[in-house]
Tab-separated table of C-alpha atoms in Angstrom:
chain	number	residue	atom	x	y	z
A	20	UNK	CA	-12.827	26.735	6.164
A	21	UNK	CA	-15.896	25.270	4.934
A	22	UNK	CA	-15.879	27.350	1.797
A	23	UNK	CA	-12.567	26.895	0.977
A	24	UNK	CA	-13.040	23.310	1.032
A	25	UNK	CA	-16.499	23.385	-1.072
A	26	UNK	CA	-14.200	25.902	-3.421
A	27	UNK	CA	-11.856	23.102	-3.607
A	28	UNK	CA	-14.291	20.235	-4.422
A	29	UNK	CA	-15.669	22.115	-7.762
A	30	UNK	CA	-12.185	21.196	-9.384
A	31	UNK	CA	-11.815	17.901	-10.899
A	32	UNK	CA	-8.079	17.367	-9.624
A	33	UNK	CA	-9.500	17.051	-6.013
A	34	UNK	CA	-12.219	14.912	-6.713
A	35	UNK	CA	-10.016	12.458	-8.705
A	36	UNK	CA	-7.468	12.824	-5.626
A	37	UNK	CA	-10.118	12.042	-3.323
A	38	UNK	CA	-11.586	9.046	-5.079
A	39	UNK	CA	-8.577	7.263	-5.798
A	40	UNK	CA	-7.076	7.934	-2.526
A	41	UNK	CA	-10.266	6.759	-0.711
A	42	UNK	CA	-10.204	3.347	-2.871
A	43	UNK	CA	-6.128	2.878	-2.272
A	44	UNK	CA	-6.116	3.491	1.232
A	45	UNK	CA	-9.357	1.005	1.423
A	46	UNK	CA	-7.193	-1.588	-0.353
A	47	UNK	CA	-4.364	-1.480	1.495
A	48	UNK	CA	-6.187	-1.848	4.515
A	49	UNK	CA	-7.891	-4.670	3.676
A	50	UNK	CA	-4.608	-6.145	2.881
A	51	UNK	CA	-2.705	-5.248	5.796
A	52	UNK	CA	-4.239	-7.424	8.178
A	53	UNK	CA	-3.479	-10.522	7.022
A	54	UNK	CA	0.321	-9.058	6.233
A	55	UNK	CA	0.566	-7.908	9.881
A	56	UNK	CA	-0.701	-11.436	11.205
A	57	UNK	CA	1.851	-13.147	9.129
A	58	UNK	CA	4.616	-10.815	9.879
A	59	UNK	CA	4.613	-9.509	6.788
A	60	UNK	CA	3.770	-6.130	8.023
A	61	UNK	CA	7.791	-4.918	6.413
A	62	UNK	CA	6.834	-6.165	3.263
A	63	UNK	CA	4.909	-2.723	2.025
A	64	UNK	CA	7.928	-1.013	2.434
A	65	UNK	CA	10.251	-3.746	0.597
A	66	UNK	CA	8.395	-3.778	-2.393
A	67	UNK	CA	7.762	-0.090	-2.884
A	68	UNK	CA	11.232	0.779	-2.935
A	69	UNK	CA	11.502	-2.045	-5.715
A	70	UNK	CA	8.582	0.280	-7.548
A	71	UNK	CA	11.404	3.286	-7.087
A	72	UNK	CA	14.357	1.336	-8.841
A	73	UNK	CA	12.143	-0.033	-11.514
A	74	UNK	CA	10.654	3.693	-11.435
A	75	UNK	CA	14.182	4.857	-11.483
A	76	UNK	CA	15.229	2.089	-14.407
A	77	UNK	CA	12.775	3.506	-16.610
A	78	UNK	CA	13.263	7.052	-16.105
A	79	UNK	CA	16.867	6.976	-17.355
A	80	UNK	CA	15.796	4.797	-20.705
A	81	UNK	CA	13.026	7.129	-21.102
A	82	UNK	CA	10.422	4.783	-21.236
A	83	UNK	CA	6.881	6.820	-21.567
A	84	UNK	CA	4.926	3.975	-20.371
A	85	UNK	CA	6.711	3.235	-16.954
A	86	UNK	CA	4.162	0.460	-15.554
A	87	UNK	CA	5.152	-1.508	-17.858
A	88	UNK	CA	8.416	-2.190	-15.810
A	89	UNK	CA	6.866	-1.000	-12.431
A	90	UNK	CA	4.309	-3.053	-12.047
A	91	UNK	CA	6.017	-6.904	-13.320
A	92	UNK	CA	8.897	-5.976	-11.048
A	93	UNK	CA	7.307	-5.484	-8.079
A	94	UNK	CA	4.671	-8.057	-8.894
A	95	UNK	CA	7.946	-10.744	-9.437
A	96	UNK	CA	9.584	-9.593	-6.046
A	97	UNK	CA	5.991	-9.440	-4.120
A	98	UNK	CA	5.960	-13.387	-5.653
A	99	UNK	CA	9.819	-14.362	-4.488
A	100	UNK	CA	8.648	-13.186	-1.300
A	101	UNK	CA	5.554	-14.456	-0.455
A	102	UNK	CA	5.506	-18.029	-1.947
A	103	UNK	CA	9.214	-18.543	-1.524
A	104	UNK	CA	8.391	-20.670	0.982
A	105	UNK	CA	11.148	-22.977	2.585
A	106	UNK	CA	12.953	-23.120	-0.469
A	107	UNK	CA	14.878	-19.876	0.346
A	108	UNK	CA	18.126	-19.350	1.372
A	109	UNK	CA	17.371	-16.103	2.467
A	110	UNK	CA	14.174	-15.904	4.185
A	111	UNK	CA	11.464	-13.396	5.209
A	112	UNK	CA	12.835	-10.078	7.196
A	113	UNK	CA	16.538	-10.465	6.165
A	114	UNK	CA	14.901	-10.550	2.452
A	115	UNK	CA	12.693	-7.974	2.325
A	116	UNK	CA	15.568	-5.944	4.072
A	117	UNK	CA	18.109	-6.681	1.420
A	118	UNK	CA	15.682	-6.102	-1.820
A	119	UNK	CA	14.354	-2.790	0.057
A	120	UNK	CA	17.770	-1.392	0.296
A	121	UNK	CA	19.500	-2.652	-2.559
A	122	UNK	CA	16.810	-1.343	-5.033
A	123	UNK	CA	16.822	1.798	-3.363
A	124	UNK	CA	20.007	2.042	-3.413
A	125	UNK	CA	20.463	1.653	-6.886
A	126	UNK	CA	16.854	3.973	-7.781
A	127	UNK	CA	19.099	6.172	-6.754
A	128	UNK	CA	22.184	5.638	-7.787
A	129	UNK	CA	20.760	5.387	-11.896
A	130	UNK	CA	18.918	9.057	-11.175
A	131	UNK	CA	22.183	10.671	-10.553
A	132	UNK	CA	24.740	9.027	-13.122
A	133	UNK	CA	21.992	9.568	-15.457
A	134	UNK	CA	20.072	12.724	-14.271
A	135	UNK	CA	16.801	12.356	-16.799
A	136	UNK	CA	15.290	15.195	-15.113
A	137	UNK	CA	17.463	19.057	-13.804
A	138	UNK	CA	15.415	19.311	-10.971
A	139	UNK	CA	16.905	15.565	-9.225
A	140	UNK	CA	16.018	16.136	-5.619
A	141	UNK	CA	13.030	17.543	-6.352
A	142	UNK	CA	12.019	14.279	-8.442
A	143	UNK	CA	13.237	12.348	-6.118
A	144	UNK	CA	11.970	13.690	-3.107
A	145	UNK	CA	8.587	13.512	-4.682
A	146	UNK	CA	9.113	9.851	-5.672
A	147	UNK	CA	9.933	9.214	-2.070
A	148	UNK	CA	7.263	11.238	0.002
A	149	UNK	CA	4.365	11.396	-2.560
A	150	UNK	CA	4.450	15.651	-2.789
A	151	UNK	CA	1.351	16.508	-4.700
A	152	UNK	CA	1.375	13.575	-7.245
A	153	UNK	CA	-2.405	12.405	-5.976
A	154	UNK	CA	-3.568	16.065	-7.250
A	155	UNK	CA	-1.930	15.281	-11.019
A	156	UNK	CA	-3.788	12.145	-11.523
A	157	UNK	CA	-6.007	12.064	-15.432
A	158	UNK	CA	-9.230	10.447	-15.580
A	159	UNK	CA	-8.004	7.496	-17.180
A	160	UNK	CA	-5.632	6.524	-14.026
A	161	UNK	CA	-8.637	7.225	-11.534
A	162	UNK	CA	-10.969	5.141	-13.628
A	163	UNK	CA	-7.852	2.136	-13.675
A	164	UNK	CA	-7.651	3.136	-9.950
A	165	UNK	CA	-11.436	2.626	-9.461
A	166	UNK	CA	-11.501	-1.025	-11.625
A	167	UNK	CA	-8.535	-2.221	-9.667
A	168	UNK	CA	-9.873	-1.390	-6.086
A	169	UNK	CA	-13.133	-3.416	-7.124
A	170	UNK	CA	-11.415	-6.293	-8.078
A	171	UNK	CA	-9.073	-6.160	-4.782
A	172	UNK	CA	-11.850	-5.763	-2.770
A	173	UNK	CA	-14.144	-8.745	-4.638
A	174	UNK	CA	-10.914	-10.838	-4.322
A	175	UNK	CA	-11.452	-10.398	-0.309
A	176	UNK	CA	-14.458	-11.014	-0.106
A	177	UNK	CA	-14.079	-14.520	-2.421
A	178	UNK	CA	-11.620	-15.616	-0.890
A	179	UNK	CA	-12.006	-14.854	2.656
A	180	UNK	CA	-12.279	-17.980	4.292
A	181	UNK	CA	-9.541	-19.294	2.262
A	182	UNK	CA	-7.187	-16.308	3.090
A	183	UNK	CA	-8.669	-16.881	6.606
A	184	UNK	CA	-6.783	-20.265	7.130
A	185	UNK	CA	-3.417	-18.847	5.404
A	186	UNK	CA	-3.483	-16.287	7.677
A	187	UNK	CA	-3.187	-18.294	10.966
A	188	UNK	CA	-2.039	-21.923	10.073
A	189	UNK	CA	-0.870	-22.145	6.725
A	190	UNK	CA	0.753	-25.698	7.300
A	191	UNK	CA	-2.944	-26.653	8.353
A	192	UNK	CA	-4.899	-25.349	5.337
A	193	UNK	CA	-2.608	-26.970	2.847
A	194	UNK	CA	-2.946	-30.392	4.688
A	195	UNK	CA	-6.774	-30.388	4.526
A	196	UNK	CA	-6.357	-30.214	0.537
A	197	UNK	CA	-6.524	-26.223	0.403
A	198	UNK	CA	-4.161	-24.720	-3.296
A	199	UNK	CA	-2.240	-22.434	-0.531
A	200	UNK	CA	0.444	-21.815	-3.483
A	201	UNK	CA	-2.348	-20.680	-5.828
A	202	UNK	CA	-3.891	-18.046	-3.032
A	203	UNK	CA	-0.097	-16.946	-2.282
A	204	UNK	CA	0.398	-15.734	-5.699
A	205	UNK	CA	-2.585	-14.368	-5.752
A	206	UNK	CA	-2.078	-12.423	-2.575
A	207	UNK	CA	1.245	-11.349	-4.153
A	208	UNK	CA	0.112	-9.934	-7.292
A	209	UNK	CA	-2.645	-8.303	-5.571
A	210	UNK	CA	-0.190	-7.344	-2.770
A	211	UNK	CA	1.926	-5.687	-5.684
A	212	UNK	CA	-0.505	-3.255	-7.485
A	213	UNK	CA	-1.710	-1.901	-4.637
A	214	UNK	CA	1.961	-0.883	-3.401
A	215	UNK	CA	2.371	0.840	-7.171
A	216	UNK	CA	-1.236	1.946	-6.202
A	217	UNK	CA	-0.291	3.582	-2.990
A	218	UNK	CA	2.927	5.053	-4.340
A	219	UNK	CA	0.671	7.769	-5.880
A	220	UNK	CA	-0.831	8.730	-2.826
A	221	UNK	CA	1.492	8.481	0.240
A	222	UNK	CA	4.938	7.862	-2.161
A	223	UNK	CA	7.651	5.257	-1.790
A	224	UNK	CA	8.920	6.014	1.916
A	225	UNK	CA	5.288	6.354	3.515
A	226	UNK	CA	3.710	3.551	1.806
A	227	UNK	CA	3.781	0.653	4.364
A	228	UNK	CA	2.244	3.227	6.881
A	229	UNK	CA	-0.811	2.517	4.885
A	230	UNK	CA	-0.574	-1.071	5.717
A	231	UNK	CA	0.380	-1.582	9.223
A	232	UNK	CA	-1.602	1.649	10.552
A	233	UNK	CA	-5.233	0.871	10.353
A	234	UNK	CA	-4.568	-2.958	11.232
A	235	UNK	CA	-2.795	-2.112	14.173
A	236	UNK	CA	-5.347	0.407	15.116
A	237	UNK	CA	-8.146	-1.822	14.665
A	238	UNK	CA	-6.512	-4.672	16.968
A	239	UNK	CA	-6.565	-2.396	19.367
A	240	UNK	CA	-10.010	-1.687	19.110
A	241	UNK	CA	-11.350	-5.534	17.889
A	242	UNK	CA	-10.781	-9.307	18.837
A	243	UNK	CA	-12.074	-11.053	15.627
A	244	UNK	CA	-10.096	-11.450	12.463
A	245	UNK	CA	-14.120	-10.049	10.258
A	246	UNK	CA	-14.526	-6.859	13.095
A	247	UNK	CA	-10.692	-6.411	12.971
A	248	UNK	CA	-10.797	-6.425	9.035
A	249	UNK	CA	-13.843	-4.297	8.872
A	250	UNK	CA	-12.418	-2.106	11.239
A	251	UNK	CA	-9.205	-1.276	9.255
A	252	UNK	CA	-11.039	-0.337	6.722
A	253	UNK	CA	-13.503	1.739	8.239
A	254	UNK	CA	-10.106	3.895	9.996
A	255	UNK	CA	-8.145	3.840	6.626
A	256	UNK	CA	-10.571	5.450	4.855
A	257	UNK	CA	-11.378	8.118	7.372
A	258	UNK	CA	-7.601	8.808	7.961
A	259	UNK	CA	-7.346	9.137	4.427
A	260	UNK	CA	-9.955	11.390	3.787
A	261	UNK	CA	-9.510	13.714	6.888
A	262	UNK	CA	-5.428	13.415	5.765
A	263	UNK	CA	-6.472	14.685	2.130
A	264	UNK	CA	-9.056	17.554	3.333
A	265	UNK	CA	-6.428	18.604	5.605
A	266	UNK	CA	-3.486	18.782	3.773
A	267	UNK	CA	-5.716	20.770	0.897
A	268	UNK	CA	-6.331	23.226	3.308
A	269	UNK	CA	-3.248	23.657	5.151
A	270	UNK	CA	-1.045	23.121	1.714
A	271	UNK	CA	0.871	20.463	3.566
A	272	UNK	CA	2.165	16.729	1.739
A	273	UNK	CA	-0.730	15.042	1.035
A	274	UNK	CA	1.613	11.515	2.060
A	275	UNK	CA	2.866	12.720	5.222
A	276	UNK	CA	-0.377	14.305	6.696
A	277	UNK	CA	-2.769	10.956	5.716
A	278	UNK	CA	0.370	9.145	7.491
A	279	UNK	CA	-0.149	11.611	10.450
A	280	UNK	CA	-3.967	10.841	10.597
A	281	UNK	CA	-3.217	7.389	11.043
A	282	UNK	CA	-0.754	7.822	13.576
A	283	UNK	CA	-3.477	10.310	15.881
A	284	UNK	CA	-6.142	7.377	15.435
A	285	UNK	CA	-3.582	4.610	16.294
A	286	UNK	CA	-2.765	7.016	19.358
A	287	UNK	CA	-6.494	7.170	20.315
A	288	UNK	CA	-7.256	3.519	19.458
A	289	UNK	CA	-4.001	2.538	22.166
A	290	UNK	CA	-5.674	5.314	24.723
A	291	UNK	CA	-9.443	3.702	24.409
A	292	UNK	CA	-7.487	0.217	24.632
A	293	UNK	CA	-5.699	0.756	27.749
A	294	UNK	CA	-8.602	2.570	29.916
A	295	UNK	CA	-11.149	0.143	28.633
């Protein structure tokens, strides 16, 4: 086994694939735990099926260049939802439900009046479950992949205190003078890439599993919002690397085995939490 894997490692494809799912699953870690505290944990899944319509959209008018729908879509719909505020009619889980299904809905609905592609469940089942779409990443997407992550994670570290008092008493931080609209669209549009991010890695259906996992495990395992945060990441990343490793071995979907490492370590952390 430990050949194989060394084989492996000498191609490019897997080191790309393990670098930019290392960084993305590090991201989305780091931003799950103050999604989860603000129930917000749904909102993962809501915005990457917008990424699918808009991914959808742009496959049927052939666009080469699909980001440039993808990502202003989702970033506009991670916005309506986060700093929305009391202004909405329709608010938090009853939204996220209806732009989840609706754009899903109609994803798929364009891909068969349409067909772009012969081979339509295939696409779409790859679209949906991620397939082997981390092992097709260029150079140029890891390096974006790599720039990205470092600004998401210097964003967090910024901004931590201030994402701090969001997190737990919102009404509170905006009282003592804190711009909590400013840091809400901020959150959103870094909530955003990293959803179009993760789509690569885990695809559309398995992509809030990459939020709420690791934060959930770590709460199990930590008391403090810093160890809890630390923590997440520290279990992302090793879910996502063991996930990668294992499903190059075993020629299993890369999406659904990291998923399936996260669920084992949420399993343990909820054992260790209960005896201790």
């Amino acid at each position: 086994m430990i050949e194989t894997l060394a084989t492996y490692l000498r191609f490019p494809f897997v080191q790309y694939a393990l670098v930019a799912g290392t960084l993305t699953a590090l991201c989305a870690s780091l931003l799950g735990v103050p999604l989860v505290l603000r129930r917000f944990s749904y909102i993962g899944d809501g915005l990457s099926h917008v990424a699918f319509g808009a991914m959808a959209f742009a496959a049927v008018f052939g666009l080469a260049d699909r980001m440039t729908i993808v990502l202003p879509a989702t970033v506009a719909c991670a916005i309506l939802l986060l700093c929305g505020g009391r202004r909405r009619k329709i608010k938090g889980d009853a939204a996220i439900a209806m732009l989840s299904a609706g754009s899903l809905a109609v994803g798929y609905l364009l891909l068969n009046i349409f067909a772009p592609s012969a081979n339509l469940s295939g696409d779409v089942c790859g679209t949906l479950f991620g397939a082997t779409a981390i092992l097709t990443l260029t150079k140029g997407e890891v390096i974006a992949t790599v720039v990205l992550s470092v600004a998401v994670v210097a964003m967090f570290v910024l901004c931590y205190n201030t994402l701090f008092a969001i997190t737990f008493d919102e009404t509170f931080a905006k009282a003592t003078g804190m711009p909590t609209e400013r840091y809400n669209v901020l959150l959103a549009v870094v909530i955003a890439v990293v959803i179009v991010l993760a789509m690569h890695l885990v695809g559309t259906l398995l992509v809030s599993a990459l939020v709420i996992f690791p934060a959930m495990t770590a709460m199990r395992l930590c008391t403090s919002f810093k160890r809890v945060t630390i923590c997440a990441a520290l279990v992302s990343v090793a879910c996502a690397l063991a996930g990668m490793v294992a499903a190059i071995l075993a020629g299993t979907p890369v999406g659904a085995t990291i998923v399936a490492a996260n669920i084992i370590a949420f399993a343990a952390a909820s054992v260790w939490s209960s005896v201790r």
